[in-house]
PDB file of C-alpha atoms in Angstrom:
ATOM      1  CA  MET U   1      25.180 -20.375  -8.601  1.00 52.00           C
ATOM      2  CA  ASP U   2      28.857 -21.109  -8.871  1.00 69.00           C
ATOM      3  CA  ASN U   3      30.221 -17.719  -9.883  1.00 88.00           C
ATOM      4  CA  PHE U   4      27.653 -15.406  -8.337  1.00 96.00           C
ATOM      5  CA  THR U   5      29.514 -12.927  -6.147  1.00 97.00           C
ATOM      6  CA  VAL U   6      28.118 -10.490  -3.616  1.00 98.00           C
ATOM      7  CA  GLY U   7      30.164  -7.359  -2.990  1.00 98.00           C
ATOM      8  CA  VAL U   8      30.319  -6.339   0.666  1.00 98.00           C
ATOM      9  CA  VAL U   9      31.245  -2.674   0.941  1.00 98.00           C
ATOM     10  CA  VAL U  10      33.780  -1.600   3.550  1.00 97.00           C
ATOM     11  CA  PHE U  11      33.925   1.998   4.770  1.00 96.00           C
ATOM     12  CA  PRO U  12      36.158   3.369   7.496  1.00 95.00           C
ATOM     13  CA  GLY U  13      33.952   2.524  10.482  1.00 95.00           C
ATOM     14  CA  SER U  14      32.009  -0.404   8.978  1.00 96.00           C
ATOM     15  CA  ASN U  15      31.775  -3.170  11.540  1.00 95.00           C
ATOM     16  CA  CYS U  16      29.248  -5.670  10.193  1.00 96.00           C
ATOM     17  CA  ASP U  17      31.053  -6.418   6.940  1.00 97.00           C
ATOM     18  CA  ARG U  18      32.552  -9.634   8.293  1.00 97.00           C
ATOM     19  CA  ASP U  19      29.181 -10.678   9.719  1.00 96.00           C
ATOM     20  CA  VAL U  20      27.604 -10.344   6.280  1.00 97.00           C
ATOM     21  CA  SER U  21      30.435 -12.251   4.637  1.00 97.00           C
ATOM     22  CA  TRP U  22      30.236 -14.971   7.278  1.00 96.00           C
ATOM     23  CA  ALA U  23      26.476 -15.307   6.848  1.00 97.00           C
ATOM     24  CA  LEU U  24      26.605 -15.448   3.056  1.00 97.00           C
ATOM     25  CA  GLU U  25      29.592 -17.773   2.719  1.00 97.00           C
ATOM     26  CA  GLY U  26      29.184 -19.831   5.865  1.00 96.00           C
ATOM     27  CA  CYS U  27      25.415 -20.258   5.962  1.00 95.00           C
ATOM     28  CA  LEU U  28      24.393 -19.921   2.315  1.00 95.00           C
ATOM     29  CA  ASP U  29      27.493 -20.891   0.332  1.00 96.00           C
ATOM     30  CA  ILE U  30      27.363 -17.607  -1.631  1.00 97.00           C
ATOM     31  CA  ARG U  31      30.705 -16.141  -2.670  1.00 97.00           C
ATOM     32  CA  THR U  32      31.564 -12.687  -1.356  1.00 97.00           C
ATOM     33  CA  LYS U  33      34.159 -10.064  -2.114  1.00 97.00           C
ATOM     34  CA  TYR U  34      35.003  -7.072   0.055  1.00 97.00           C
ATOM     35  CA  LEU U  35      34.778  -3.771  -1.832  1.00 97.00           C
ATOM     36  CA  TRP U  36      36.731  -0.855  -0.418  1.00 97.00           C
ATOM     37  CA  HIS U  37      34.606   2.266  -0.683  1.00 96.00           C
ATOM     38  CA  GLU U  38      37.219   4.098  -2.776  1.00 95.00           C
ATOM     39  CA  SER U  39      36.752   1.641  -5.636  1.00 95.00           C
ATOM     40  CA  SER U  40      34.233   2.373  -8.362  1.00 94.00           C
ATOM     41  CA  ASP U  41      34.717  -0.916 -10.195  1.00 94.00           C
ATOM     42  CA  LEU U  42      31.591  -3.022  -9.735  1.00 96.00           C
ATOM     43  CA  ASN U  43      32.132  -5.240 -12.742  1.00 94.00           C
ATOM     44  CA  ASP U  44      32.854  -8.488 -10.975  1.00 93.00           C
ATOM     45  CA  VAL U  45      30.056  -8.422  -8.418  1.00 97.00           C
ATOM     46  CA  ASP U  46      26.447  -9.386  -9.062  1.00 97.00           C
ATOM     47  CA  ALA U  47      24.821  -7.894  -5.961  1.00 98.00           C
ATOM     48  CA  ILE U  48      25.950  -5.503  -3.248  1.00 98.00           C
ATOM     49  CA  VAL U  49      25.483  -5.285   0.500  1.00 98.00           C
ATOM     50  CA  LEU U  50      26.076  -2.059   2.418  1.00 98.00           C
ATOM     51  CA  PRO U  51      26.687  -3.416   5.914  1.00 98.00           C
ATOM     52  CA  GLY U  52      26.042  -1.930   9.325  1.00 96.00           C
ATOM     53  CA  GLY U  53      28.510   0.094  11.331  1.00 96.00           C
ATOM     54  CA  PHE U  54      29.484   3.713  11.794  1.00 95.00           C
ATOM     55  CA  SER U  55      30.873   4.832   8.455  1.00 94.00           C
ATOM     56  CA  TYR U  56      33.146   7.857   8.940  1.00 92.00           C
ATOM     57  CA  GLY U  57      32.244   7.758  12.629  1.00 92.00           C
ATOM     58  CA  ASP U  58      28.735   9.036  11.821  1.00 92.00           C
ATOM     59  CA  TYR U  59      30.287  12.496  11.513  1.00 92.00           C
ATOM     60  CA  LEU U  60      27.817  15.242  10.545  1.00 93.00           C
ATOM     61  CA  ARG U  61      24.985  12.686  10.142  1.00 95.00           C
ATOM     62  CA  CYS U  62      24.948   8.904   9.828  1.00 95.00           C
ATOM     63  CA  GLY U  63      25.806   8.071   6.227  1.00 95.00           C
ATOM     64  CA  ALA U  64      26.240  11.735   5.252  1.00 95.00           C
ATOM     65  CA  ILE U  65      29.902  11.441   4.285  1.00 95.00           C
ATOM     66  CA  ALA U  66      29.919   7.850   3.061  1.00 95.00           C
ATOM     67  CA  ARG U  67      27.444   8.804   0.351  1.00 94.00           C
ATOM     68  CA  PHE U  68      30.183  10.728  -1.490  1.00 94.00           C
ATOM     69  CA  SER U  69      32.528   7.783  -1.875  1.00 95.00           C
ATOM     70  CA  PRO U  70      33.411   6.597  -5.405  1.00 96.00           C
ATOM     71  CA  LEU U  71      31.599   3.309  -4.834  1.00 97.00           C
ATOM     72  CA  ILE U  72      28.305   4.993  -3.960  1.00 96.00           C
ATOM     73  CA  ASN U  73      28.691   7.242  -6.990  1.00 95.00           C
ATOM     74  CA  ALA U  74      29.074   4.135  -9.171  1.00 96.00           C
ATOM     75  CA  LEU U  75      25.982   2.535  -7.645  1.00 97.00           C
ATOM     76  CA  ASP U  76      23.544   4.452  -9.843  1.00 96.00           C
ATOM     77  CA  ASP U  77      24.291   2.438 -12.987  1.00 96.00           C
ATOM     78  CA  PHE U  78      24.439  -0.770 -10.966  1.00 97.00           C
ATOM     79  CA  VAL U  79      20.938  -0.173  -9.609  1.00 98.00           C
ATOM     80  CA  LYS U  80      19.555   0.931 -12.973  1.00 97.00           C
ATOM     81  CA  SER U  81      20.774  -2.321 -14.498  1.00 96.00           C
ATOM     82  CA  GLY U  82      18.422  -4.093 -12.095  1.00 96.00           C
ATOM     83  CA  LYS U  83      21.019  -5.655  -9.818  1.00 97.00           C
ATOM     84  CA  ARG U  84      20.276  -6.003  -6.134  1.00 98.00           C
ATOM     85  CA  VAL U  85      21.512  -3.713  -3.391  1.00 98.00           C
ATOM     86  CA  LEU U  86      20.835  -4.425   0.274  1.00 98.00           C
ATOM     87  CA  GLY U  87      21.510  -1.730   2.877  1.00 98.00           C
ATOM     88  CA  ILE U  88      21.525  -2.904   6.490  1.00 98.00           C
ATOM     89  CA  CYS U  89      21.374  -0.363   9.343  1.00 98.00           C
ATOM     90  CA  ASN U  90      24.162   2.109   8.443  1.00 97.00           C
ATOM     91  CA  GLY U  91      23.782   0.813   4.893  1.00 98.00           C
ATOM     92  CA  PHE U  92      20.133   1.897   5.004  1.00 98.00           C
ATOM     93  CA  GLN U  93      21.218   5.327   6.263  1.00 98.00           C
ATOM     94  CA  ILE U  94      23.651   5.620   3.351  1.00 98.00           C
ATOM     95  CA  LEU U  95      20.915   4.653   0.864  1.00 98.00           C
ATOM     96  CA  THR U  96      18.635   7.399   2.191  1.00 98.00           C
ATOM     97  CA  GLU U  97      21.419  10.008   2.322  1.00 97.00           C
ATOM     98  CA  SER U  98      22.338   9.209  -1.292  1.00 97.00           C
ATOM     99  CA  GLY U  99      18.731   9.290  -2.484  1.00 96.00           C
ATOM    100  CA  PHE U 100      18.366   5.660  -3.555  1.00 98.00           C
ATOM    101  CA  LEU U 101      15.625   5.384  -0.951  1.00 98.00           C
ATOM    102  CA  PRO U 102      13.325   8.160   0.299  1.00 98.00           C
ATOM    103  CA  GLY U 103      13.115   9.480   3.833  1.00 98.00           C
ATOM    104  CA  ALA U 104      15.775   9.747   6.517  1.00 97.00           C
ATOM    105  CA  LEU U 105      16.934   7.957   9.637  1.00 97.00           C
ATOM    106  CA  THR U 106      17.480   9.959  12.769  1.00 97.00           C
ATOM    107  CA  SER U 107      17.993   9.485  16.490  1.00 95.00           C
ATOM    108  CA  ASN U 108      15.746   7.082  18.372  1.00 97.00           C
ATOM    109  CA  LYS U 109      12.839   8.705  20.145  1.00 95.00           C
ATOM    110  CA  ASN U 110      14.074   7.642  23.571  1.00 93.00           C
ATOM    111  CA  LEU U 111      17.707   8.476  22.656  1.00 92.00           C
ATOM    112  CA  ASN U 112      18.841   5.011  23.789  1.00 94.00           C
ATOM    113  CA  PHE U 113      20.978   2.727  21.679  1.00 96.00           C
ATOM    114  CA  ILE U 114      18.629  -0.207  21.253  1.00 97.00           C
ATOM    115  CA  CYS U 115      19.971  -3.743  21.175  1.00 97.00           C
ATOM    116  CA  ASP U 116      17.089  -6.203  20.990  1.00 96.00           C
ATOM    117  CA  ASP U 117      15.323  -8.885  18.987  1.00 97.00           C
ATOM    118  CA  VAL U 118      12.170  -7.481  17.441  1.00 98.00           C
ATOM    119  CA  GLU U 119       9.154  -8.983  15.763  1.00 97.00           C
ATOM    120  CA  LEU U 120       8.480  -7.643  12.296  1.00 97.00           C
ATOM    121  CA  ASP U 121       5.499  -7.911   9.998  1.00 96.00           C
ATOM    122  CA  ILE U 122       6.221  -8.577   6.346  1.00 95.00           C
ATOM    123  CA  VAL U 123       4.070  -6.007   4.573  1.00 93.00           C
ATOM    124  CA  SER U 124       5.199  -6.237   0.968  1.00 90.00           C
ATOM    125  CA  SER U 125       7.128  -8.783  -1.024  1.00 84.00           C
ATOM    126  CA  LYS U 126       8.071  -6.255  -3.707  1.00 90.00           C
ATOM    127  CA  GLY U 127      11.376  -7.369  -5.158  1.00 92.00           C
ATOM    128  CA  GLY U 128      11.005 -10.797  -3.598  1.00 92.00           C
ATOM    129  CA  TRP U 129      13.082  -9.954  -0.523  1.00 94.00           C
ATOM    130  CA  PHE U 130      10.552 -11.465   1.859  1.00 90.00           C
ATOM    131  CA  ASP U 131       8.540 -13.624  -0.489  1.00 78.00           C
ATOM    132  CA  ASN U 132       9.127 -16.733   1.570  1.00 70.00           C
ATOM    133  CA  LYS U 133       7.534 -20.039   0.683  1.00 62.00           C
ATOM    134  CA  ASN U 134       6.447 -20.822   4.221  1.00 65.00           C
ATOM    135  CA  GLU U 135       4.010 -17.909   4.092  1.00 68.00           C
ATOM    136  CA  LYS U 136       5.544 -16.709   7.334  1.00 73.00           C
ATOM    137  CA  GLN U 137       4.214 -13.196   7.835  1.00 90.00           C
ATOM    138  CA  THR U 138       6.028 -12.313  11.045  1.00 94.00           C
ATOM    139  CA  ILE U 139       9.758 -12.712  11.500  1.00 95.00           C
ATOM    140  CA  LYS U 140      12.157 -11.953  14.330  1.00 96.00           C
ATOM    141  CA  LEU U 141      15.422 -10.120  13.673  1.00 97.00           C
ATOM    142  CA  PRO U 142      17.973  -8.350  15.884  1.00 97.00           C
ATOM    143  CA  ILE U 143      18.257  -4.584  15.887  1.00 98.00           C
ATOM    144  CA  ALA U 144      21.239  -2.580  17.105  1.00 97.00           C
ATOM    145  CA  HIS U 145      21.031   1.171  16.538  1.00 97.00           C
ATOM    146  CA  GLY U 146      20.918   4.603  18.075  1.00 96.00           C
ATOM    147  CA  GLU U 147      19.693   6.400  14.938  1.00 97.00           C
ATOM    148  CA  GLY U 148      17.126   4.045  13.528  1.00 98.00           C
ATOM    149  CA  ARG U 149      13.998   6.165  13.580  1.00 98.00           C
ATOM    150  CA  TYR U 150      12.667   6.342  10.034  1.00 98.00           C
ATOM    151  CA  HIS U 151      11.137   9.711   9.167  1.00 97.00           C
ATOM    152  CA  CYS U 152       9.423  10.929   6.021  1.00 97.00           C
ATOM    153  CA  ASP U 153       6.805  13.540   5.212  1.00 95.00           C
ATOM    154  CA  SER U 154       3.179  12.620   4.642  1.00 96.00           C
ATOM    155  CA  ASP U 155       3.438  12.788   0.832  1.00 97.00           C
ATOM    156  CA  THR U 156       6.334  10.349   0.847  1.00 97.00           C
ATOM    157  CA  LEU U 157       4.503   8.064   3.262  1.00 98.00           C
ATOM    158  CA  LYS U 158       1.492   8.011   0.952  1.00 98.00           C
ATOM    159  CA  LYS U 159       3.727   7.018  -1.957  1.00 97.00           C
ATOM    160  CA  LEU U 160       5.327   4.269   0.103  1.00 98.00           C
ATOM    161  CA  VAL U 161       1.949   2.855   1.067  1.00 97.00           C
ATOM    162  CA  ASP U 162       0.331   3.229  -2.356  1.00 97.00           C
ATOM    163  CA  ASN U 163       3.251   1.610  -4.184  1.00 96.00           C
ATOM    164  CA  GLU U 164       3.754  -1.165  -1.616  1.00 96.00           C
ATOM    165  CA  LEU U 165       7.313  -0.042  -0.889  1.00 97.00           C
ATOM    166  CA  ILE U 166       7.131  -0.716   2.838  1.00 97.00           C
ATOM    167  CA  ALA U 167       8.786  -4.092   3.247  1.00 96.00           C
ATOM    168  CA  LEU U 168       8.813  -4.475   7.034  1.00 96.00           C
ATOM    169  CA  ARG U 169       7.000  -2.888   9.964  1.00 97.00           C
ATOM    170  CA  TYR U 170       7.782  -3.230  13.655  1.00 98.00           C
ATOM    171  CA  LYS U 171       5.124  -5.064  15.608  1.00 97.00           C
ATOM    172  CA  SER U 172       6.028  -3.035  18.680  1.00 97.00           C
ATOM    173  CA  ASN U 173       7.830   0.131  17.578  1.00 98.00           C
ATOM    174  CA  PRO U 174      11.141   0.418  19.488  1.00 98.00           C
ATOM    175  CA  ASN U 175      12.404   3.733  18.114  1.00 98.00           C
ATOM    176  CA  GLY U 176       9.489   5.946  17.000  1.00 97.00           C
ATOM    177  CA  SER U 177       9.734   5.308  13.235  1.00 98.00           C
ATOM    178  CA  SER U 178       7.006   6.835  11.069  1.00 97.00           C
ATOM    179  CA  PHE U 179       4.283   4.242  10.468  1.00 97.00           C
ATOM    180  CA  ASP U 180       6.422   1.679  12.370  1.00 98.00           C
ATOM    181  CA  ILE U 181       8.616   1.356   9.280  1.00 98.00           C
ATOM    182  CA  ALA U 182      11.607  -0.968   9.660  1.00 98.00           C
ATOM    183  CA  GLY U 183      12.490  -1.496   5.999  1.00 98.00           C
ATOM    184  CA  ILE U 184      11.563  -0.130   2.565  1.00 98.00           C
ATOM    185  CA  THR U 185      12.364  -0.805  -1.082  1.00 98.00           C
ATOM    186  CA  ASN U 186      12.822   1.434  -4.095  1.00 98.00           C
ATOM    187  CA  GLU U 187      10.116   1.481  -6.767  1.00 97.00           C
ATOM    188  CA  GLN U 188      11.874  -1.108  -8.901  1.00 96.00           C
ATOM    189  CA  GLY U 189      12.149  -3.385  -5.874  1.00 96.00           C
ATOM    190  CA  ASN U 190      15.837  -4.175  -6.351  1.00 97.00           C
ATOM    191  CA  VAL U 191      17.066  -1.933  -3.521  1.00 98.00           C
ATOM    192  CA  LEU U 192      16.129  -2.788   0.061  1.00 98.00           C
ATOM    193  CA  GLY U 193      17.056  -0.791   3.141  1.00 98.00           C
ATOM    194  CA  LEU U 194      16.269  -2.067   6.607  1.00 98.00           C
ATOM    195  CA  MET U 195      17.364  -1.309  10.168  1.00 98.00           C
ATOM    196  CA  PRO U 196      17.246  -4.906  11.510  1.00 98.00           C
ATOM    197  CA  HIS U 197      20.227  -7.191  10.934  1.00 98.00           C
ATOM    198  CA  PRO U 198      19.328 -10.298   8.894  1.00 97.00           C
ATOM    199  CA  GLU U 199      22.987 -11.369   8.923  1.00 97.00           C
ATOM    200  CA  ARG U 200      22.694 -11.902  12.675  1.00 96.00           C
ATOM    201  CA  ALA U 201      19.788 -14.307  12.261  1.00 96.00           C
ATOM    202  CA  CYS U 202      21.258 -17.012  10.049  1.00 95.00           C
ATOM    203  CA  ASP U 203      22.084 -19.751  12.513  1.00 94.00           C
ATOM    204  CA  GLU U 204      20.021 -21.330  15.264  1.00 94.00           C
ATOM    205  CA  VAL U 205      22.978 -21.240  17.652  1.00 93.00           C
ATOM    206  CA  ILE U 206      22.779 -17.438  17.630  1.00 89.00           C
ATOM    207  CA  GLY U 207      19.034 -17.317  18.064  1.00 87.00           C
ATOM    208  CA  GLY U 208      17.248 -17.891  14.784  1.00 93.00           C
ATOM    209  CA  THR U 209      17.313 -18.142  11.036  1.00 94.00           C
ATOM    210  CA  ASP U 210      14.716 -15.581   9.963  1.00 94.00           C
ATOM    211  CA  GLY U 211      17.418 -13.556   8.206  1.00 95.00           C
ATOM    212  CA  LEU U 212      18.410 -16.317   5.793  1.00 94.00           C
ATOM    213  CA  PHE U 213      15.728 -15.736   3.214  1.00 92.00           C
ATOM    214  CA  THR U 214      16.486 -12.061   2.721  1.00 94.00           C
ATOM    215  CA  LEU U 215      20.186 -12.722   2.228  1.00 96.00           C
ATOM    216  CA  LYS U 216      19.419 -15.616  -0.091  1.00 95.00           C
ATOM    217  CA  SER U 217      17.271 -13.221  -2.131  1.00 95.00           C
ATOM    218  CA  LEU U 218      20.453 -11.464  -3.251  1.00 96.00           C
ATOM    219  CA  ILE U 219      20.946 -14.218  -5.839  1.00 93.00           C
ATOM    220  CA  MET U 220      17.496 -13.743  -7.379  1.00 85.00           C
ATOM    221  CA  LYS U 221      17.327 -12.165 -10.802  1.00 67.00           C
TER     222      LYS U 221
ATOM    223  CA  MET I   1      40.168  37.492  -4.796  1.00 89.00           C
ATOM    224  CA  ASP I   2      37.797  38.410  -1.962  1.00 92.00           C
ATOM    225  CA  GLN I   3      37.290  36.362   1.172  1.00 96.00           C
ATOM    226  CA  PHE I   4      33.941  35.742   2.827  1.00 96.00           C
ATOM    227  CA  ALA I   5      33.058  34.544   6.311  1.00 97.00           C
ATOM    228  CA  VAL I   6      30.019  32.266   6.307  1.00 97.00           C
ATOM    229  CA  LYS I   7      27.923  31.033   9.212  1.00 98.00           C
ATOM    230  CA  VAL I   8      25.498  28.227   8.431  1.00 98.00           C
ATOM    231  CA  PHE I   9      22.685  27.340  10.822  1.00 97.00           C
ATOM    232  CA  VAL I  10      21.191  23.867  10.448  1.00 97.00           C
ATOM    233  CA  ARG I  11      18.117  22.935  12.436  1.00 97.00           C
ATOM    234  CA  LEU I  12      15.594  20.139  12.441  1.00 96.00           C
ATOM    235  CA  ARG I  13      12.411  20.883  10.545  1.00 96.00           C
ATOM    236  CA  PRO I  14       9.551  21.863  12.866  1.00 94.00           C
ATOM    237  CA  SER I  15       7.692  18.619  12.061  1.00 91.00           C
ATOM    238  CA  VAL I  16      10.639  16.440  13.131  1.00 94.00           C
ATOM    239  CA  LEU I  17      10.857  15.247  16.722  1.00 93.00           C
ATOM    240  CA  ASP I  18      13.938  16.421  18.614  1.00 95.00           C
ATOM    241  CA  PRO I  19      14.562  13.976  21.489  1.00 93.00           C
ATOM    242  CA  ALA I  20      17.992  15.489  22.203  1.00 92.00           C
ATOM    243  CA  GLY I  21      16.331  18.883  22.638  1.00 94.00           C
ATOM    244  CA  GLU I  22      13.729  17.375  24.952  1.00 93.00           C
ATOM    245  CA  ALA I  23      16.429  15.734  27.058  1.00 91.00           C
ATOM    246  CA  THR I  24      18.343  19.007  27.258  1.00 92.00           C
ATOM    247  CA  LYS I  25      15.169  20.821  28.267  1.00 93.00           C
ATOM    248  CA  SER I  26      14.743  18.342  31.147  1.00 92.00           C
ATOM    249  CA  ALA I  27      18.320  18.965  32.226  1.00 91.00           C
ATOM    250  CA  SER I  28      17.747  22.734  32.052  1.00 92.00           C
ATOM    251  CA  ILE I  29      14.784  22.426  34.368  1.00 90.00           C
ATOM    252  CA  LYS I  30      16.858  20.345  36.806  1.00 90.00           C
ATOM    253  CA  LEU I  31      19.348  23.201  36.803  1.00 91.00           C
ATOM    254  CA  GLY I  32      16.596  25.423  38.130  1.00 89.00           C
ATOM    255  CA  ALA I  33      15.905  27.343  34.937  1.00 87.00           C
ATOM    256  CA  GLU I  34      12.147  27.835  35.062  1.00 86.00           C
ATOM    257  CA  GLY I  35       9.730  28.769  32.341  1.00 90.00           C
ATOM    258  CA  ILE I  36      11.333  26.949  29.387  1.00 92.00           C
ATOM    259  CA  LYS I  37       8.480  26.104  27.032  1.00 91.00           C
ATOM    260  CA  SER I  38      10.486  24.398  24.305  1.00 93.00           C
ATOM    261  CA  LEU I  39      14.086  23.667  23.420  1.00 94.00           C
ATOM    262  CA  ARG I  40      15.493  22.370  20.134  1.00 95.00           C
ATOM    263  CA  ILE I  41      19.073  21.687  19.155  1.00 95.00           C
ATOM    264  CA  GLY I  42      20.645  22.561  15.820  1.00 96.00           C
ATOM    265  CA  LYS I  43      24.189  22.993  14.645  1.00 96.00           C
ATOM    266  CA  MET I  44      26.285  25.868  13.387  1.00 97.00           C
ATOM    267  CA  ILE I  45      28.988  25.537  10.757  1.00 97.00           C
ATOM    268  CA  GLU I  46      31.514  28.318  10.148  1.00 98.00           C
ATOM    269  CA  LEU I  47      33.732  28.570   7.103  1.00 97.00           C
ATOM    270  CA  LYS I  48      35.796  31.071   5.170  1.00 97.00           C
ATOM    271  CA  ILE I  49      35.669  30.910   1.408  1.00 96.00           C
ATOM    272  CA  GLU I  50      37.378  32.798  -1.405  1.00 94.00           C
ATOM    273  CA  GLY I  51      35.469  34.098  -4.387  1.00 93.00           C
ATOM    274  CA  ASN I  52      35.401  36.917  -6.882  1.00 90.00           C
ATOM    275  CA  ASP I  53      31.672  37.469  -6.815  1.00 91.00           C
ATOM    276  CA  GLU I  54      29.178  37.260  -3.957  1.00 93.00           C
ATOM    277  CA  ASN I  55      26.560  35.545  -6.119  1.00 94.00           C
ATOM    278  CA  GLN I  56      28.996  32.798  -7.088  1.00 93.00           C
ATOM    279  CA  VAL I  57      29.885  32.305  -3.438  1.00 95.00           C
ATOM    280  CA  ARG I  58      26.210  32.081  -2.526  1.00 96.00           C
ATOM    281  CA  GLU I  59      25.727  29.398  -5.156  1.00 96.00           C
ATOM    282  CA  LYS I  60      28.567  27.374  -3.660  1.00 96.00           C
ATOM    283  CA  ILE I  61      27.189  27.748  -0.144  1.00 96.00           C
ATOM    284  CA  ASP I  62      23.722  26.686  -1.276  1.00 96.00           C
ATOM    285  CA  LEU I  63      25.231  23.604  -2.901  1.00 96.00           C
ATOM    286  CA  LEU I  64      27.175  22.730   0.249  1.00 96.00           C
ATOM    287  CA  CYS I  65      24.136  23.275   2.462  1.00 97.00           C
ATOM    288  CA  SER I  66      21.578  21.381   0.405  1.00 95.00           C
ATOM    289  CA  ARG I  67      23.842  18.459  -0.440  1.00 94.00           C
ATOM    290  CA  LEU I  68      26.061  18.029   2.591  1.00 95.00           C
ATOM    291  CA  PHE I  69      25.598  20.311   5.602  1.00 97.00           C
ATOM    292  CA  ALA I  70      21.862  19.596   5.886  1.00 97.00           C
ATOM    293  CA  ASN I  71      19.687  16.620   5.034  1.00 96.00           C
ATOM    294  CA  THR I  72      16.700  18.496   3.696  1.00 96.00           C
ATOM    295  CA  VAL I  73      14.359  15.578   4.441  1.00 95.00           C
ATOM    296  CA  ILE I  74      14.673  16.392   8.130  1.00 96.00           C
ATOM    297  CA  GLU I  75      16.638  19.669   8.327  1.00 97.00           C
ATOM    298  CA  ASP I  76      16.338  23.307   7.262  1.00 97.00           C
ATOM    299  CA  TYR I  77      19.292  25.625   6.817  1.00 97.00           C
ATOM    300  CA  GLU I  78      20.021  29.325   6.645  1.00 97.00           C
ATOM    301  CA  TYR I  79      23.276  31.185   6.440  1.00 97.00           C
ATOM    302  CA  SER I  80      24.851  34.600   6.796  1.00 96.00           C
ATOM    303  CA  LEU I  81      27.686  35.834   4.651  1.00 95.00           C
ATOM    304  CA  GLU I  82      30.107  38.671   5.348  1.00 95.00           C
ATOM    305  CA  LYS I  83      32.883  39.961   3.129  1.00 94.00           C
ATOM    306  CA  LEU I  84      36.197  40.161   4.999  1.00 91.00           C
TER     307      LEU I  84
END
């Protein structure tokens, strides 16, 4: 799609914004535009990525302060219009802090910062984020986080399971997440939050291409 | 205009694992402190706020706590308030 543009949000402390832009433009030929978090104008972007990093230095809690930026405030209408939002790592934390996704992300069970490639089971293709044609049910993506443990109460977990909102589960849980959850969607399916980094799995020279399909999904309607 | 001193205590909900607390408990035992059955870490936030009416101030503090100081998915909060 010639004019389709993905907005990549930049907060003070974001550090994976360039990775996302590189993956989308360099590997998928999808146009990107950086969006400074103080902007609330989302009119010329068709999908949004909240990249990984340490927005506001993770002060107070990861994503706690970023959620009050003008851009996040403007996201409500964007999401309601059905457009896609992808939150990766810190982006996922921001989506939970702002209430677009349920639950919370907190410190890893073993307290270590984990930097690894992990195998993930595709559990649901709600929203088409992982609805790949090859019928591949297990993918491998890098993770890089210290606060990636997904936590929710049992009522929320039941809702996630019943409504097929769990997108990805760890095959071998690295951080203690409830129900081995690595990624979830909202009920409409147009918002995905995940702790693994698909933008770091888009080229064989850096270890694999299992992240391509999810990023390509941003251009789906 | 009155001034109030507020102390907010934020702690993890009982059902939420506290690995930092567990690590600190291990360190406490290495220090020779015996008998520690459990240890959990929270945070304390102190602020001074102006207001004409204690109830209005309490409303503001509740807003700050529930929407910023604590993530109520994983944290509980309580606070004390003292007129200066």
